[in-house]
Tab-separated table of C-alpha atoms and ligand atoms in Angstrom:
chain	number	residue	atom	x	y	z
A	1	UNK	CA	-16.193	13.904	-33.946
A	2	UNK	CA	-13.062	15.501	-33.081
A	3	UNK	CA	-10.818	14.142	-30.225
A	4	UNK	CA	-8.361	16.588	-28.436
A	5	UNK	CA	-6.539	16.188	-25.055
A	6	UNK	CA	-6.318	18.675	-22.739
A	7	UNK	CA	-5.140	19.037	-19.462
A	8	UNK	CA	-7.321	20.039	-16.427
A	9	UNK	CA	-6.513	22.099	-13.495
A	10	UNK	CA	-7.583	21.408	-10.214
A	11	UNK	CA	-10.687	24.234	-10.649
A	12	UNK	CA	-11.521	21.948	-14.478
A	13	UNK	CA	-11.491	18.731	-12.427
A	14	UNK	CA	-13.697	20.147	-9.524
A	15	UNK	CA	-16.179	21.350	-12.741
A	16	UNK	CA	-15.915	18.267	-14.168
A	17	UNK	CA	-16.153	15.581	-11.566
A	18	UNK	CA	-19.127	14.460	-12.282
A	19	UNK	CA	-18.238	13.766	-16.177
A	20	UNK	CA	-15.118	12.385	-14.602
A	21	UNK	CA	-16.299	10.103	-12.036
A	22	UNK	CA	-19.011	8.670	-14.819
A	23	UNK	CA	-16.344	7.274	-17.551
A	24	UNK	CA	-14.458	5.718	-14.409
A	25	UNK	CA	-17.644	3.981	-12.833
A	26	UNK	CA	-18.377	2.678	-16.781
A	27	UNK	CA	-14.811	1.834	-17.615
A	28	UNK	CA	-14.226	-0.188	-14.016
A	29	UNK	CA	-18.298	-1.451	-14.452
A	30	UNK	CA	-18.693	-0.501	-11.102
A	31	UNK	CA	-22.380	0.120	-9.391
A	32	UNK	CA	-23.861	3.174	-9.716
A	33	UNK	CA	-23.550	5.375	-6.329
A	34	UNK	CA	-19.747	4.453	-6.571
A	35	UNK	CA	-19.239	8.356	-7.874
A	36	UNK	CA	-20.452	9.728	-4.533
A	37	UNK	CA	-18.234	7.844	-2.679
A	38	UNK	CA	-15.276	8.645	-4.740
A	39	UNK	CA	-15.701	12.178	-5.583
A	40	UNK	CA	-14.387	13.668	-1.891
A	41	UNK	CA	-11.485	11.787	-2.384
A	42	UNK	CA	-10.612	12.252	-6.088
A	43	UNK	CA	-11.310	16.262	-4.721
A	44	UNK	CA	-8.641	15.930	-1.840
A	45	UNK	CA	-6.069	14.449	-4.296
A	46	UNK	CA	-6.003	17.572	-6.440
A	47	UNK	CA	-4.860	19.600	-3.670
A	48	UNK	CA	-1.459	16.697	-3.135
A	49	UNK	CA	1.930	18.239	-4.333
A	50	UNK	CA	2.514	17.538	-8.118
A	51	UNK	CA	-0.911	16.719	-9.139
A	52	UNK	CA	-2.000	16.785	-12.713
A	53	UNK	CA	-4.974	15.826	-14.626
A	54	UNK	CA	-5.429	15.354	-18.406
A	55	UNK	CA	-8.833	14.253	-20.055
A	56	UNK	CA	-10.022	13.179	-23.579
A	57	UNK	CA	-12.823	15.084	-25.113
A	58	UNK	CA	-15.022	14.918	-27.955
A	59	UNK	CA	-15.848	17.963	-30.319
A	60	UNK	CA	-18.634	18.047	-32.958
A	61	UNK	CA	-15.972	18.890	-35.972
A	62	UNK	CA	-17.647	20.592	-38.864
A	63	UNK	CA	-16.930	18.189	-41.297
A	64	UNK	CA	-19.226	15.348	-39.283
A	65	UNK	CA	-21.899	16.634	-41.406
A	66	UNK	CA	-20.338	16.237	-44.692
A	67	UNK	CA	-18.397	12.956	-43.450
A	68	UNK	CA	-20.870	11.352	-41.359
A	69	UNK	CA	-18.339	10.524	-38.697
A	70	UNK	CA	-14.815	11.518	-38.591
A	71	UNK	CA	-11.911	10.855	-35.834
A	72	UNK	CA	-9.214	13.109	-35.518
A	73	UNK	CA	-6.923	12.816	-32.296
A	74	UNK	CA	-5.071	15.919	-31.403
A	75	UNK	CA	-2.213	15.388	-29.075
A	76	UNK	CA	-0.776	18.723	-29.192
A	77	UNK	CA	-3.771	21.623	-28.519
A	78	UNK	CA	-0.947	23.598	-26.815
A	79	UNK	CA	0.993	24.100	-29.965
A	80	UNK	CA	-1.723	23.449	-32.976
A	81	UNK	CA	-3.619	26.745	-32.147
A	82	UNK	CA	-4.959	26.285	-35.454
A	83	UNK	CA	-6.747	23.484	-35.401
A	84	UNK	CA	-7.650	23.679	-31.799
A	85	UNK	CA	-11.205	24.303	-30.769
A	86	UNK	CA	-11.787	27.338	-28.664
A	87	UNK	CA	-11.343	27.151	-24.579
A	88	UNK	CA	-15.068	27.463	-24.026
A	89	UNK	CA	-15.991	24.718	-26.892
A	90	UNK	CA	-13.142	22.301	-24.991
A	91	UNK	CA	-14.463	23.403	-21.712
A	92	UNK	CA	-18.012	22.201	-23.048
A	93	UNK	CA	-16.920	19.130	-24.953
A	94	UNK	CA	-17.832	15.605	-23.898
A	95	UNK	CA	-15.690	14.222	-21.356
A	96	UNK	CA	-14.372	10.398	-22.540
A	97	UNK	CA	-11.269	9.913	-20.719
A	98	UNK	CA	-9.658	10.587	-17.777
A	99	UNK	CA	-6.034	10.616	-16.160
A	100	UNK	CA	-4.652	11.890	-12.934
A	101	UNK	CA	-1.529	11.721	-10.699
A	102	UNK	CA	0.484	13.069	-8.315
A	103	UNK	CA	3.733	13.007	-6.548
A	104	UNK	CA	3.900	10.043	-3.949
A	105	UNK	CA	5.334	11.299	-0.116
A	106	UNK	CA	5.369	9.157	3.243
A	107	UNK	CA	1.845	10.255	4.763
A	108	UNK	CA	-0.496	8.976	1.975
A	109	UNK	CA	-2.260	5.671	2.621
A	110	UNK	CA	-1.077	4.321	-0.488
A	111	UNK	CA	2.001	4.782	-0.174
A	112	UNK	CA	2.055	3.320	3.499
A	113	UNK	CA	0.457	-0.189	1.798
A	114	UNK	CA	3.017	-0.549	-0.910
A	115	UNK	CA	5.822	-0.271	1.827
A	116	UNK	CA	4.051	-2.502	3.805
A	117	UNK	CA	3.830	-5.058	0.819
A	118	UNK	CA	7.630	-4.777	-0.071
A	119	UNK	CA	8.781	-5.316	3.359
A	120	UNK	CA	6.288	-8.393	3.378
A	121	UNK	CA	7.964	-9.234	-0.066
A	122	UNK	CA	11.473	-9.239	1.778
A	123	UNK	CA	12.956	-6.393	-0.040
A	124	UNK	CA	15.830	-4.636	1.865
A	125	UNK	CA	14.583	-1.102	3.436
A	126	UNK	CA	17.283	0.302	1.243
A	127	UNK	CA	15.970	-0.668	-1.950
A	128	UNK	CA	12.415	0.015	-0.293
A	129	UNK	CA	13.634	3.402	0.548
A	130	UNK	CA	15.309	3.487	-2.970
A	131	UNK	CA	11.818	3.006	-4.640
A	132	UNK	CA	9.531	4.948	-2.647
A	133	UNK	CA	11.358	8.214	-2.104
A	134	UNK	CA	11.474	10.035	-5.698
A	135	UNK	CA	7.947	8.574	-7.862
A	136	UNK	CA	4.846	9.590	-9.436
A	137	UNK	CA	1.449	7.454	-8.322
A	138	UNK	CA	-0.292	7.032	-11.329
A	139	UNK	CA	-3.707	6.957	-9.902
A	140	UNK	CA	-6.180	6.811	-12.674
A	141	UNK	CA	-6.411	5.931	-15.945
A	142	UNK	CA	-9.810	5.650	-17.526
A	143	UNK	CA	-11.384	5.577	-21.320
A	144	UNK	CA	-15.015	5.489	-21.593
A	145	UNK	CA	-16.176	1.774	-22.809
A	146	UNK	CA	-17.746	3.280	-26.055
A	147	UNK	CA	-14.441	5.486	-26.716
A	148	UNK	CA	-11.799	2.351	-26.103
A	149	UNK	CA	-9.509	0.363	-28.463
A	150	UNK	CA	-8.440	3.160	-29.981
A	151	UNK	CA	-5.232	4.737	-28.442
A	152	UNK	CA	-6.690	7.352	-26.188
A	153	UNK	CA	-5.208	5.373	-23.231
A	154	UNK	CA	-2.445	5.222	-24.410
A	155	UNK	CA	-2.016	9.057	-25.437
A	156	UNK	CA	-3.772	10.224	-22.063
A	157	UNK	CA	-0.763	8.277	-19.881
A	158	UNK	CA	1.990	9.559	-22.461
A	159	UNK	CA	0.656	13.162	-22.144
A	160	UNK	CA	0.832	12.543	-18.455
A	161	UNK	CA	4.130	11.140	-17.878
A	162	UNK	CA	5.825	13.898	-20.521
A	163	UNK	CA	7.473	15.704	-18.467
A	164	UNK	CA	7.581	14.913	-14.965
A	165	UNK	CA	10.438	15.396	-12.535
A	166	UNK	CA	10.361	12.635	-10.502
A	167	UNK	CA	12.637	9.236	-11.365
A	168	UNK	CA	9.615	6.874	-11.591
A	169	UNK	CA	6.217	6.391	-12.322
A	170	UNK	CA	4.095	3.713	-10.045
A	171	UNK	CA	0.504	2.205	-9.977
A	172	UNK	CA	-1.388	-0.398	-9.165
A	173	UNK	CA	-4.232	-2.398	-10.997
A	174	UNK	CA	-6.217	-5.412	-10.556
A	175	UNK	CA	-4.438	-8.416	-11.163
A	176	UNK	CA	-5.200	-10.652	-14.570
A	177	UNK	CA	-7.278	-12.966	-14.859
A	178	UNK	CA	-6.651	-15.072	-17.397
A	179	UNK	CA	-5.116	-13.260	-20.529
A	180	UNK	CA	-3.754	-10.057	-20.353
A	181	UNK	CA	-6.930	-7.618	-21.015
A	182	UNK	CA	-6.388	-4.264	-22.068
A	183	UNK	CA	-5.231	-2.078	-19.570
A	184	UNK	CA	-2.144	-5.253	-18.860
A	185	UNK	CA	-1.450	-4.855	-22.189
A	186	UNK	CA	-0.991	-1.349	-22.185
A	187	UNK	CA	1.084	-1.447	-19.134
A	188	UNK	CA	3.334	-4.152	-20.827
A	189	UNK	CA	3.534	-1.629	-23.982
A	190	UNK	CA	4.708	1.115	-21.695
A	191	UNK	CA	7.148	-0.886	-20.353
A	192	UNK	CA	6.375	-1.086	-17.171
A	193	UNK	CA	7.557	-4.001	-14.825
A	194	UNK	CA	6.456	-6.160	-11.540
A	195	UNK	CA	6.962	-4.571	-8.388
A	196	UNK	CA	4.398	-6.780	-6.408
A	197	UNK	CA	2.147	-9.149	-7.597
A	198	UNK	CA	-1.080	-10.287	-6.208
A	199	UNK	CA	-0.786	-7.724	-3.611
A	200	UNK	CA	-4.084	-7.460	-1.193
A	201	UNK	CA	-4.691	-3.762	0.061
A	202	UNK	CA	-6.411	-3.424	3.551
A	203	UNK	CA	-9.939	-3.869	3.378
A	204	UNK	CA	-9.914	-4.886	-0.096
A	205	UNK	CA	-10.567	-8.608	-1.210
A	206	UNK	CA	-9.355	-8.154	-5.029
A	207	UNK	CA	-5.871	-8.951	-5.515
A	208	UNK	CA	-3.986	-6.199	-7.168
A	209	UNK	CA	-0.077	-5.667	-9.294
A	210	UNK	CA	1.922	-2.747	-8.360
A	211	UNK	CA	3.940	-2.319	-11.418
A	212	UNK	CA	6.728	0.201	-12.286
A	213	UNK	CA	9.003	1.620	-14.851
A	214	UNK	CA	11.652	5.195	-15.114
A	215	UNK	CA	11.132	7.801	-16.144
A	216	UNK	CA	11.039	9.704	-19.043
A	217	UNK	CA	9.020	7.341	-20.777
B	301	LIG	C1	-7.106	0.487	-19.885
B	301	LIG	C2	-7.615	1.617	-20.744
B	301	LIG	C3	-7.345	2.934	-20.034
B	301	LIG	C4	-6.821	1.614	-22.056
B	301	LIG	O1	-7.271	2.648	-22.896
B	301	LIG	P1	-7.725	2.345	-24.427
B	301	LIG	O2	-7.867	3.653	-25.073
B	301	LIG	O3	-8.890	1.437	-24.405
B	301	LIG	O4	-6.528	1.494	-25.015
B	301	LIG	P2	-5.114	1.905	-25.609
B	301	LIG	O5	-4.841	3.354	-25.582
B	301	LIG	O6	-4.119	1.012	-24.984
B	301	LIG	O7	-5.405	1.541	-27.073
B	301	LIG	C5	-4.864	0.373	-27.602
B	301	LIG	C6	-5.831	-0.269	-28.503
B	301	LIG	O8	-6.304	0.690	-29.457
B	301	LIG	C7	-5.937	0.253	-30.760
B	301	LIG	N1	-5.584	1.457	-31.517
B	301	LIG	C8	-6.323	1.928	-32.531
B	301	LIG	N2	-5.768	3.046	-32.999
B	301	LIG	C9	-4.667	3.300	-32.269
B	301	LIG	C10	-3.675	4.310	-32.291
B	301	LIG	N3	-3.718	5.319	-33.153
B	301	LIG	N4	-2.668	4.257	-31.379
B	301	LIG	C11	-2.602	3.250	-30.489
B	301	LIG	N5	-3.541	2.245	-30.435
B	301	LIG	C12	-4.545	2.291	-31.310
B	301	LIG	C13	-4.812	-0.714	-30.578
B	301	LIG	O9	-4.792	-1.642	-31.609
B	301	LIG	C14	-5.158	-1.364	-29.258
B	301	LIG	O10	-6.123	-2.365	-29.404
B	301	LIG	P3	-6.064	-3.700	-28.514
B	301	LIG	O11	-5.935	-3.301	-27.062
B	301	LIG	O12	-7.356	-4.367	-28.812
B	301	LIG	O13	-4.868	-4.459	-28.951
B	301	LIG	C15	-9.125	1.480	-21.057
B	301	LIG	O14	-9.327	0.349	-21.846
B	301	LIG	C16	-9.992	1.429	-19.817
B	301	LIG	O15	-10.413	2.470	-19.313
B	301	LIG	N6	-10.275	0.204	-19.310
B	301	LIG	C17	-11.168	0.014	-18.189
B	301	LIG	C18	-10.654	0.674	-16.933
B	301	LIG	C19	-9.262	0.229	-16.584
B	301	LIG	O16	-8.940	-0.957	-16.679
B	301	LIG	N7	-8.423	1.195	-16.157
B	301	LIG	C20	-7.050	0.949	-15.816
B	301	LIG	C21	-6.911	0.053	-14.670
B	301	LIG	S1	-6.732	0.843	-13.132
């Protein structure tokens, strides 16, 4: 098998949702049905100003017959037209990881609830003001269980932060429990910083971390 990343317009992620939604209801280990409630939502966020998407897929390479099973990660399809697999064999390829984002602005609900935390936190509306005007909400960032530990992560958020012209990059995850499991440590590796801790969204009983860092990565 072949890895390549590729990014997805909004028409690929409509095509794709399904694919999409199934490696983030396995990577998260949330119930099954969770995809139908997500997908109108995950739909409406590729029309938001300054969305992108990027995926991992997998290609049958050639040499799997000879080799049994090889791993090749291709970063760079854009500019490695040699190596790269055609459109319609990328179009077609196994989905395995999925990242998306867009531009954060005053009317989304997010956005409202991280306010709403900082002020609670005490931060000056300045510095509120500050943080929230000029960042990008990372909003997903999911690897297949059977495709982790291997640095697609990793290479899915770099390919997604290259490049952006906003002055921050934001998110938030569940907090840890315990030690730091893989997506914390990722996080950590990417430098990115507390903004809130244990932070409860509305209507949601799981305590979450918004966490930050500038940008260019
Ligand atoms: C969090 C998540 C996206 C990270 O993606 P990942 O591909 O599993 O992990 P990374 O890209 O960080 O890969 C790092 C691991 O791969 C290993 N690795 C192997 N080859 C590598 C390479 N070439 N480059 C980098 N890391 C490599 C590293 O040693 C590291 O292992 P470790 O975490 O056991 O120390 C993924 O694990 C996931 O989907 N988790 C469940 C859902 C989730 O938590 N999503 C985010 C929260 S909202």
């Amino acid at each position: 098998m072949a890895t390549f990343l590729i990014d997805l317009s909004p028409n690929d992620m409509q095509a794709r949702l399904g694919d999409a939604l199934a490696v983030y209801v396995d990577a998260m280990g949330y119930p099954r049905g969770t995809e139908s409630q997500r997908a109108p939502m995950w739909l409406e966020h590729t029309r938001r100003v300054g969305w992108h998407a990027v995926a991992a897929v997998e290609v049958d390479s050639p040499a799997d017959d000879q080799l049994g099973y090889q791993e090749e990660l291709d970063t760079d399809t854009d500019t490695d037209a040699g190596d790269a697999p055609a459109p319609e064999q990328l179009a077609a390829a196994q989905l395995r990881g999925i990242a998306y984002g867009y531009r954060g602005a005053p009317d989304q609900w997010w956005q409202q609830q991280v306010q709403r935390g900082l002020r609670h936190c005490g931060l000056p509306y300045t510095e509120i003001d500050r943080l929230m005007s000029d960042y990008f909400e990372l909003t997903e960032l999911h690897i297949h269980p059977a495709a982790q530990g291997r640095g697609l992560g990793e290479a899915l958020a770099r390919r997604l932060l290259s490049d952006r012209v906003e002055s921050r990059v934001l998110l938030s995850t569940p907090e840890m429990v315990g030690q730091p499991n893989r997506a914390w440590r990722l996080y950590r590796r990417l430098g990115f910083a507390d903004i809130i801790r244990g932070y409860h969204f509305s209507g949601d009983p799981r305590a979450f971390a918004i966490l930050g860092r500038a940008l260019p990565l």
